[in-house]
Each structure stands twice: as structure tokens, then as C-alpha cells.
């Protein structure tokens, strides 16, 4: 969830009152053999982290073996097993809950196995917590995009999220707006326990947003901001994986109602340029006008990209970005309406209340 850059102070600033050994990092890992080592090594460089708990969520690849080999070099790294998934839980939520029960520190850092921390990321989060009197700090990570479909869809979605979850509103204690990103979510242990932790959001596919909402509703301050230069993530490594990931989340992120989906489609599809271009097959002047309108929308998108720290060159992905966005939003809507979503080899039933099977 990105909006315009807002970071309170430069990377590397030392924080008064932040002590080494005040944070437990918890990483849920299901078939993360390819990325888990880089994640763990980046956490091991954070001096404020006393323990790193990787929770193996019934992986069928070499995730556990990679972590065990790292344990020989990193004394404060532990490997936990999530065991079977209880009814009513999403796998990630249960893995984090298993980790929390073994955690010993006053702060809990939840991060994903594909997240790579930059130097002093945890120090930075603790500094913000102190300066803002915040009980929850979350960064929206810098997104690494390599394939064309990543460069098209991921920035487009994050720009839409920036309009829906502005940092200013989320960080305003007088606003009801609340959001967080589970790729870097740090929370005080006492506050986590007081809101019921992950057991209170066991079946939520957007557990990060749900936890932020509960923390703010309980009267605590939250802080959510850009993670550029702090934490970076390449979320997906194939088109099917990307499609399935956003199909799981996008409907809920964009409001979770059919009307919200209709509004998003109506807002994002370039109806007027397309109609003019089609009419231009008979009336050439309208074709020219339609192309001008499309270029204007594309230029506006490029300016949004630049404001949100994305390469302006991604402007050339505008048309496929819109097509992919509308397609995956519709697929997400259909999945949620049908009551079933899939992720990492599991199928979850979704409804009210949401449950996992």
C-alpha cells in the first residue's frame, strides 16, 4: 500500500531508547526454499532482534533444511513446526500464532519469507514507535519487479491502494482508517495480547489490515508508511503465482462488495477512449481524439508512478496494467462470491465469519 513518500528521518539514524534485544522476528514459511535464506540473513543483521523464529508451515520442499543449515551460523535462529492446520484458521495466521507462543520479547516483528530487510530497518521502526507513540508500525515494502507482468500489475495495484489507504489518514488518531502490510508489521506484545492476537483474526485473508483495525479501535496509535530503502520484496516469481495471490486478496482490499468492484472497474477502464477509437473505425477524426484521450490517461498514470517512487518508464505498461487489474479484480470477486479461495495448495472457505478448511 503505497502513497507519496513520507519517512521521518534518514536511514541509519540511531534511536534514543531503542535497546538491542527488544524484538522477536517471526517468519511463516510454506515452501519458501528459494528465498528463506536471504530473509533470515537480513534479519540476523538487525541488532535489536534477540530471536528469529521461522515457523515451517507444512512445507513439502527444502525450506526446513535451509533453515537448519542457517541455525549453525545464527545462534538466535530457531525452527518451529506449525503442525496440522486447525479448522477456522488461514495457514499464515496459524503459523504466526505458533511463533508468538514461543516469543520472549516486548516487540513482535511479523515479516514474510520473501522480504529482505535493509540495514537498520528494525531500528528505524523502533525509532518511529518512540517518536509517534505508536503500538504498531508497518512499512509498505519497496516492490521488486522483474517480469513485464510484475511491472504492469503490481505498481498499478499499489497506486490504487494508495488512494484507498492514504498514510496520512491511517496515521491520524482521529480517523477510523486503519491499514498495515504483513510483509513488515511490528507490534508491542502487550497490545497484541490485549486485542486477541491472530486468534481474533484466524480466518482473515487480510490479517494485517484486520489487526491494524483492532489495534486502532482499541485506542492505540498505529503508524504506516513507505518502506523504500527499509525493506524490499519480490512478491511473485511467476504469472500464475501473481494471479493467484491477487485473486485471493484484491476483492477485500478494494472494499469487499459488488458495488465497490463495479466502481473500480468503471473508474479504471478507459471507456471513453475505447469507444472513440472504435467509432474512429468509421470516423477517422474520432480515432484521433480517442488516441489523445488514451495518451492523456497514460500520462496521468505516469505522473502517479513518479509521485510514488516508481520508474516513469512503467508508463508504457499502462494498457496491459489496466487489463490485468480489471481481470484479476473480477476473478477475485468471483472467488469470494463463490465462497472459495486457493493459496499455496490450500483451499479456504470465505464468508462471514470467514473460516478456513
PDB file of C-alpha atoms in Angstrom, residues 67 75 86 104 161 180 327:
ATOM      1  CA  UNK A  67      16.779 -23.062   7.973  1.00  0.00           C
ATOM      2  CA  UNK A  75      22.598 -18.908  17.291  1.00  0.00           C
ATOM      3  CA  UNK A  86      -6.926 -26.278  12.809  1.00  0.00           C
ATOM      4  CA  UNK A 104      10.063 -13.792  24.539  1.00  0.00           C
ATOM      5  CA  UNK A 161      -4.243   1.065  -2.690  1.00  0.00           C
ATOM      6  CA  UNK A 180      -0.871  -2.328   7.611  1.00  0.00           C
ATOM      7  CA  UNK A 327      -9.235  -9.158 -14.945  1.00  0.00           C
TER       8      UNK A 327
END
